[in-house]
Amino acid sequence: MRHFLLLLLSLCFINCYQVERDCTEFKTGTFEFSYTVDGIEKTGKFVRTDRYNIDYFDNKIDSASVRWINDCEFIQKELHPKNKDGQKAIHFKIISTTDDSYSFEYKLAAKDPYKKERVEKGTAKKID
């Protein structure tokens, strides 16, 4: 019985922990992120305004519209897609924040019934 009470008490403390999520500071600004291509780690940069996201990576510039669902989630869609995959909207969700960075996950906004849903994760650091 004593072990049961200790287990129950420890579960109460674990359930009280909440991940910090102050997303409003990350709705706009200039951000950096790391990504890997063919085993090589690279750094990209993007600038997000209230309505647009401009990506700078691999000496390319890409722009997308941004529509916020709530303070921590938004839909991003390329403005000038080059192929069918670029036409698909992406759903981003900020899952935790720190003073100068946030962790996020993203997936296709509309689920493809013939493919397994793929959720990717990343971290972005606010630099301005």
Short mmCIF file of N, CA and C in Angstrom, two decimals:
data_model
loop_
_atom_site.label_atom_id
_atom_site.label_comp_id
_atom_site.label_asym_id
_atom_site.label_seq_id
_atom_site.Cartn_x
_atom_site.Cartn_y
_atom_site.Cartn_z
N MET A 1 0.81 -1.19 0.00
CA MET A 1 0.00 0.00 0.00
C MET A 1 0.86 1.26 0.00
N ARG A 2 1.95 1.22 0.76
CA ARG A 2 2.83 2.37 0.83
C ARG A 2 3.47 2.65 -0.53
N HIS A 3 3.84 1.61 -1.26
CA HIS A 3 4.42 1.78 -2.59
C HIS A 3 3.41 2.39 -3.56
N PHE A 4 2.19 1.96 -3.42
CA PHE A 4 1.12 2.51 -4.27
C PHE A 4 0.96 4.01 -4.03
N LEU A 5 0.98 4.44 -2.78
CA LEU A 5 0.85 5.86 -2.45
C LEU A 5 2.04 6.67 -2.98
N LEU A 6 3.24 6.11 -2.89
CA LEU A 6 4.42 6.79 -3.44
C LEU A 6 4.32 6.93 -4.95
N LEU A 7 3.85 5.89 -5.61
CA LEU A 7 3.68 5.94 -7.06
C LEU A 7 2.63 6.98 -7.43
N LEU A 8 1.53 6.99 -6.73
CA LEU A 8 0.46 7.95 -6.99
C LEU A 8 0.94 9.38 -6.77
N LEU A 9 1.68 9.62 -5.72
CA LEU A 9 2.22 10.93 -5.42
C LEU A 9 3.21 11.39 -6.49
N SER A 10 4.07 10.49 -6.95
CA SER A 10 5.04 10.86 -7.99
C SER A 10 4.33 11.16 -9.31
N LEU A 11 3.27 10.44 -9.62
CA LEU A 11 2.49 10.72 -10.84
C LEU A 11 1.83 12.09 -10.77
N CYS A 12 1.41 12.49 -9.61
CA CYS A 12 0.80 13.82 -9.44
C CYS A 12 1.81 14.91 -9.77
N PHE A 13 3.05 14.75 -9.33
CA PHE A 13 4.08 15.75 -9.62
C PHE A 13 4.44 15.79 -11.10
N ILE A 14 4.48 14.64 -11.72
CA ILE A 14 4.79 14.57 -13.14
C ILE A 14 3.68 15.25 -13.95
N ASN A 15 2.44 15.01 -13.60
CA ASN A 15 1.32 15.60 -14.33
C ASN A 15 1.21 17.10 -14.13
N CYS A 16 1.81 17.65 -13.09
CA CYS A 16 1.75 19.09 -12.83
C CYS A 16 2.73 19.87 -13.69
N TYR A 17 3.69 19.20 -14.30
CA TYR A 17 4.70 19.88 -15.12
C TYR A 17 4.08 20.30 -16.44
N GLN A 18 4.20 21.58 -16.78
CA GLN A 18 3.71 22.07 -18.06
C GLN A 18 4.87 22.64 -18.86
N VAL A 19 4.90 22.33 -20.14
CA VAL A 19 5.92 22.86 -21.02
C VAL A 19 5.61 24.34 -21.25
N GLU A 20 6.66 25.17 -21.19
CA GLU A 20 6.47 26.61 -21.42
C GLU A 20 6.12 26.83 -22.88
N ARG A 21 5.10 27.65 -23.11
CA ARG A 21 4.63 27.90 -24.48
C ARG A 21 4.11 29.32 -24.59
N ASP A 22 5.02 30.29 -24.71
CA ASP A 22 4.64 31.69 -24.93
C ASP A 22 4.93 32.00 -26.39
N CYS A 23 3.97 31.71 -27.25
CA CYS A 23 4.19 31.74 -28.70
C CYS A 23 4.14 33.14 -29.30
N THR A 24 3.53 34.10 -28.63
CA THR A 24 3.33 35.43 -29.23
C THR A 24 4.65 36.10 -29.59
N GLU A 25 5.71 35.82 -28.85
CA GLU A 25 7.03 36.41 -29.14
C GLU A 25 7.63 35.87 -30.43
N PHE A 26 7.09 34.79 -30.95
CA PHE A 26 7.68 34.13 -32.12
C PHE A 26 6.80 34.21 -33.37
N LYS A 27 5.78 35.04 -33.33
CA LYS A 27 4.91 35.18 -34.51
C LYS A 27 5.61 35.94 -35.63
N THR A 28 6.47 36.89 -35.28
CA THR A 28 7.21 37.65 -36.28
C THR A 28 8.67 37.74 -35.86
N GLY A 29 9.54 38.00 -36.83
CA GLY A 29 10.97 38.17 -36.53
C GLY A 29 11.85 37.46 -37.53
N THR A 30 13.14 37.45 -37.24
CA THR A 30 14.13 36.76 -38.05
C THR A 30 14.63 35.58 -37.24
N PHE A 31 14.70 34.41 -37.88
CA PHE A 31 15.01 33.17 -37.18
C PHE A 31 16.08 32.38 -37.93
N GLU A 32 16.79 31.53 -37.19
CA GLU A 32 17.77 30.61 -37.74
C GLU A 32 17.37 29.19 -37.37
N PHE A 33 17.69 28.25 -38.24
CA PHE A 33 17.43 26.84 -37.94
C PHE A 33 18.48 25.98 -38.62
N SER A 34 18.71 24.80 -38.08
CA SER A 34 19.67 23.85 -38.67
C SER A 34 18.90 22.73 -39.34
N TYR A 35 19.46 22.23 -40.43
CA TYR A 35 18.86 21.11 -41.13
C TYR A 35 19.97 20.29 -41.76
N THR A 36 19.68 19.05 -42.09
CA THR A 36 20.68 18.15 -42.63
C THR A 36 20.28 17.70 -44.03
N VAL A 37 21.24 17.79 -44.96
CA VAL A 37 21.03 17.31 -46.33
C VAL A 37 22.20 16.41 -46.68
N ASP A 38 21.90 15.16 -47.02
CA ASP A 38 22.93 14.17 -47.37
C ASP A 38 24.01 14.07 -46.30
N GLY A 39 23.61 14.10 -45.04
CA GLY A 39 24.55 13.96 -43.93
C GLY A 39 25.32 15.21 -43.58
N ILE A 40 25.07 16.30 -44.29
CA ILE A 40 25.78 17.56 -44.03
C ILE A 40 24.82 18.51 -43.32
N GLU A 41 25.24 19.00 -42.14
CA GLU A 41 24.39 19.93 -41.39
C GLU A 41 24.58 21.34 -41.95
N LYS A 42 23.46 22.00 -42.19
CA LYS A 42 23.47 23.36 -42.75
C LYS A 42 22.61 24.25 -41.88
N THR A 43 22.76 25.55 -42.06
CA THR A 43 21.97 26.52 -41.32
C THR A 43 21.17 27.36 -42.31
N GLY A 44 19.90 27.53 -42.02
CA GLY A 44 19.03 28.36 -42.84
C GLY A 44 18.51 29.52 -42.02
N LYS A 45 17.90 30.46 -42.69
CA LYS A 45 17.36 31.64 -42.02
C LYS A 45 16.00 31.94 -42.63
N PHE A 46 15.09 32.46 -41.83
CA PHE A 46 13.82 32.91 -42.39
C PHE A 46 13.34 34.13 -41.64
N VAL A 47 12.57 34.94 -42.35
CA VAL A 47 11.97 36.15 -41.79
C VAL A 47 10.46 35.96 -41.88
N ARG A 48 9.77 36.13 -40.76
CA ARG A 48 8.32 35.97 -40.74
C ARG A 48 7.67 37.28 -40.33
N THR A 49 6.70 37.72 -41.13
CA THR A 49 5.87 38.87 -40.78
C THR A 49 4.50 38.34 -40.40
N ASP A 50 3.55 39.23 -40.19
CA ASP A 50 2.19 38.79 -39.85
C ASP A 50 1.57 37.91 -40.93
N ARG A 51 1.94 38.16 -42.19
CA ARG A 51 1.28 37.47 -43.29
C ARG A 51 2.20 36.63 -44.18
N TYR A 52 3.52 36.83 -44.06
CA TYR A 52 4.44 36.15 -44.97
C TYR A 52 5.62 35.52 -44.25
N ASN A 53 6.21 34.51 -44.90
CA ASN A 53 7.42 33.85 -44.43
C ASN A 53 8.39 33.81 -45.60
N ILE A 54 9.60 34.33 -45.42
CA ILE A 54 10.62 34.34 -46.47
C ILE A 54 11.79 33.50 -45.99
N ASP A 55 12.06 32.39 -46.72
CA ASP A 55 13.13 31.45 -46.36
C ASP A 55 14.38 31.74 -47.17
N TYR A 56 15.54 31.66 -46.52
CA TYR A 56 16.84 31.79 -47.16
C TYR A 56 17.63 30.54 -46.82
N PHE A 57 17.82 29.63 -47.79
CA PHE A 57 18.59 28.42 -47.56
C PHE A 57 19.16 27.91 -48.87
N ASP A 58 20.34 27.32 -48.80
CA ASP A 58 21.04 26.80 -49.99
C ASP A 58 21.09 27.83 -51.11
N ASN A 59 21.38 29.07 -50.79
CA ASN A 59 21.46 30.17 -51.76
C ASN A 59 20.17 30.34 -52.55
N LYS A 60 19.03 30.01 -51.94
CA LYS A 60 17.72 30.17 -52.57
C LYS A 60 16.84 31.01 -51.66
N ILE A 61 15.91 31.70 -52.25
CA ILE A 61 14.91 32.46 -51.50
C ILE A 61 13.55 31.91 -51.87
N ASP A 62 12.75 31.60 -50.87
CA ASP A 62 11.42 31.05 -51.08
C ASP A 62 10.44 31.82 -50.22
N SER A 63 9.28 32.10 -50.73
CA SER A 63 8.30 32.87 -49.95
C SER A 63 6.98 32.11 -49.85
N ALA A 64 6.30 32.35 -48.71
CA ALA A 64 5.04 31.65 -48.45
C ALA A 64 4.11 32.57 -47.68
N SER A 65 2.84 32.31 -47.81
CA SER A 65 1.86 33.04 -47.01
C SER A 65 1.72 32.33 -45.67
N VAL A 66 1.35 33.10 -44.64
CA VAL A 66 1.17 32.56 -43.30
C VAL A 66 -0.22 32.96 -42.82
N ARG A 67 -0.98 31.97 -42.34
CA ARG A 67 -2.30 32.23 -41.76
C ARG A 67 -2.33 31.60 -40.38
N TRP A 68 -2.40 32.46 -39.35
CA TRP A 68 -2.38 31.98 -37.97
C TRP A 68 -3.74 31.42 -37.58
N ILE A 69 -3.75 30.22 -37.00
CA ILE A 69 -4.96 29.58 -36.50
C ILE A 69 -5.20 30.05 -35.06
N ASN A 70 -4.13 30.07 -34.28
CA ASN A 70 -4.15 30.60 -32.91
C ASN A 70 -2.73 31.08 -32.63
N ASP A 71 -2.42 31.45 -31.40
CA ASP A 71 -1.09 31.99 -31.10
C ASP A 71 0.04 31.01 -31.34
N CYS A 72 -0.23 29.72 -31.36
CA CYS A 72 0.83 28.71 -31.48
C CYS A 72 0.76 27.84 -32.73
N GLU A 73 -0.21 28.08 -33.61
CA GLU A 73 -0.34 27.25 -34.81
C GLU A 73 -0.64 28.12 -36.03
N PHE A 74 -0.02 27.74 -37.16
CA PHE A 74 -0.29 28.46 -38.39
C PHE A 74 -0.19 27.53 -39.59
N ILE A 75 -0.79 27.99 -40.68
CA ILE A 75 -0.75 27.28 -41.96
C ILE A 75 0.14 28.10 -42.88
N GLN A 76 1.06 27.41 -43.54
CA GLN A 76 1.98 28.08 -44.47
C GLN A 76 1.80 27.47 -45.86
N LYS A 77 1.74 28.34 -46.88
CA LYS A 77 1.56 27.86 -48.25
C LYS A 77 2.46 28.67 -49.17
N GLU A 78 3.22 27.97 -50.01
CA GLU A 78 4.13 28.64 -50.94
C GLU A 78 3.36 29.61 -51.84
N LEU A 79 3.97 30.77 -52.10
CA LEU A 79 3.32 31.76 -52.97
C LEU A 79 3.47 31.40 -54.45
N HIS A 80 4.63 30.87 -54.83
CA HIS A 80 4.88 30.53 -56.23
C HIS A 80 5.43 29.10 -56.31
N PRO A 81 4.56 28.10 -56.13
CA PRO A 81 5.04 26.71 -56.12
C PRO A 81 5.61 26.29 -57.47
N LYS A 82 6.67 25.50 -57.40
CA LYS A 82 7.34 25.04 -58.62
C LYS A 82 6.88 23.65 -59.04
N ASN A 83 6.18 22.95 -58.13
CA ASN A 83 5.68 21.60 -58.43
C ASN A 83 4.44 21.33 -57.59
N LYS A 84 3.87 20.11 -57.73
CA LYS A 84 2.64 19.77 -56.99
C LYS A 84 2.85 19.75 -55.49
N ASP A 85 4.02 19.29 -55.04
CA ASP A 85 4.27 19.26 -53.60
C ASP A 85 4.29 20.67 -53.02
N GLY A 86 4.77 21.63 -53.77
CA GLY A 86 4.81 23.01 -53.32
C GLY A 86 3.44 23.64 -53.18
N GLN A 87 2.44 23.04 -53.81
CA GLN A 87 1.08 23.56 -53.72
C GLN A 87 0.38 23.16 -52.44
N LYS A 88 0.96 22.21 -51.72
CA LYS A 88 0.32 21.70 -50.51
C LYS A 88 0.65 22.59 -49.32
N ALA A 89 -0.38 22.92 -48.55
CA ALA A 89 -0.20 23.74 -47.35
C ALA A 89 0.41 22.90 -46.23
N ILE A 90 1.17 23.56 -45.36
CA ILE A 90 1.82 22.88 -44.25
C ILE A 90 1.33 23.47 -42.94
N HIS A 91 1.00 22.61 -42.00
CA HIS A 91 0.52 23.01 -40.69
C HIS A 91 1.69 22.99 -39.70
N PHE A 92 2.00 24.14 -39.11
CA PHE A 92 3.08 24.26 -38.11
C PHE A 92 2.45 24.43 -36.74
N LYS A 93 3.07 23.79 -35.74
CA LYS A 93 2.60 23.93 -34.36
C LYS A 93 3.82 24.13 -33.46
N ILE A 94 3.83 25.24 -32.73
CA ILE A 94 4.89 25.50 -31.76
C ILE A 94 4.56 24.67 -30.53
N ILE A 95 5.50 23.78 -30.13
CA ILE A 95 5.20 22.89 -29.02
C ILE A 95 5.87 23.30 -27.72
N SER A 96 6.94 24.09 -27.79
CA SER A 96 7.56 24.62 -26.57
C SER A 96 8.40 25.84 -26.93
N THR A 97 8.63 26.71 -25.95
CA THR A 97 9.41 27.92 -26.18
C THR A 97 10.43 28.11 -25.06
N THR A 98 11.49 28.85 -25.38
CA THR A 98 12.45 29.34 -24.40
C THR A 98 12.52 30.84 -24.58
N ASP A 99 13.50 31.49 -23.99
CA ASP A 99 13.63 32.94 -24.14
C ASP A 99 13.88 33.35 -25.59
N ASP A 100 14.69 32.57 -26.33
CA ASP A 100 15.05 32.99 -27.69
C ASP A 100 14.84 31.91 -28.75
N SER A 101 14.14 30.82 -28.43
CA SER A 101 13.92 29.79 -29.44
C SER A 101 12.60 29.07 -29.19
N TYR A 102 12.20 28.31 -30.20
CA TYR A 102 11.00 27.49 -30.04
C TYR A 102 11.17 26.17 -30.78
N SER A 103 10.55 25.14 -30.24
CA SER A 103 10.50 23.83 -30.88
C SER A 103 9.15 23.71 -31.57
N PHE A 104 9.16 23.10 -32.73
CA PHE A 104 7.92 23.00 -33.50
C PHE A 104 7.82 21.65 -34.17
N GLU A 105 6.62 21.35 -34.63
CA GLU A 105 6.41 20.19 -35.48
C GLU A 105 5.57 20.65 -36.65
N TYR A 106 5.73 19.96 -37.77
CA TYR A 106 4.96 20.32 -38.95
C TYR A 106 4.58 19.09 -39.74
N LYS A 107 3.48 19.24 -40.47
CA LYS A 107 2.97 18.17 -41.31
C LYS A 107 2.10 18.80 -42.39
N LEU A 108 1.70 18.01 -43.36
CA LEU A 108 0.79 18.52 -44.38
C LEU A 108 -0.53 18.92 -43.73
N ALA A 109 -1.08 20.04 -44.14
CA ALA A 109 -2.32 20.53 -43.55
C ALA A 109 -3.50 19.61 -43.91
N ALA A 110 -3.51 19.11 -45.13
CA ALA A 110 -4.57 18.19 -45.56
C ALA A 110 -3.96 16.80 -45.65
N LYS A 111 -4.55 15.87 -44.95
CA LYS A 111 -4.02 14.49 -44.93
C LYS A 111 -4.28 13.82 -46.27
N ASP A 112 -3.24 13.18 -46.78
CA ASP A 112 -3.36 12.38 -48.00
C ASP A 112 -3.84 11.00 -47.59
N PRO A 113 -5.02 10.57 -48.05
CA PRO A 113 -5.58 9.29 -47.60
C PRO A 113 -4.75 8.08 -48.03
N TYR A 114 -3.87 8.26 -49.00
CA TYR A 114 -3.10 7.13 -49.52
C TYR A 114 -1.68 7.06 -48.96
N LYS A 115 -1.32 8.02 -48.11
CA LYS A 115 0.03 8.04 -47.54
C LYS A 115 -0.04 8.09 -46.03
N LYS A 116 0.97 7.55 -45.40
CA LYS A 116 1.07 7.63 -43.95
C LYS A 116 1.42 9.07 -43.57
N GLU A 117 0.76 9.58 -42.54
CA GLU A 117 1.02 10.95 -42.11
C GLU A 117 2.43 11.05 -41.53
N ARG A 118 3.17 12.03 -42.00
CA ARG A 118 4.55 12.23 -41.57
C ARG A 118 4.65 13.54 -40.81
N VAL A 119 5.10 13.48 -39.57
CA VAL A 119 5.27 14.67 -38.73
C VAL A 119 6.77 14.88 -38.51
N GLU A 120 7.25 16.06 -38.88
CA GLU A 120 8.67 16.41 -38.71
C GLU A 120 8.77 17.40 -37.55
N LYS A 121 9.95 17.45 -36.93
CA LYS A 121 10.18 18.36 -35.82
C LYS A 121 11.41 19.20 -36.07
N GLY A 122 11.48 20.34 -35.41
CA GLY A 122 12.64 21.21 -35.55
C GLY A 122 12.67 22.25 -34.46
N THR A 123 13.73 23.04 -34.47
CA THR A 123 13.89 24.13 -33.52
C THR A 123 14.35 25.36 -34.28
N ALA A 124 13.78 26.49 -33.97
CA ALA A 124 14.17 27.76 -34.58
C ALA A 124 14.61 28.72 -33.48
N LYS A 125 15.68 29.47 -33.76
CA LYS A 125 16.19 30.43 -32.79
C LYS A 125 15.94 31.83 -33.32
N LYS A 126 15.37 32.69 -32.50
CA LYS A 126 15.09 34.06 -32.92
C LYS A 126 16.37 34.87 -32.81
N ILE A 127 16.76 35.51 -33.93
CA ILE A 127 17.99 36.28 -33.95
C ILE A 127 17.71 37.78 -34.07
N ASP A 128 16.47 38.15 -34.35
CA ASP A 128 16.10 39.57 -34.43
C ASP A 128 14.60 39.72 -34.28
#
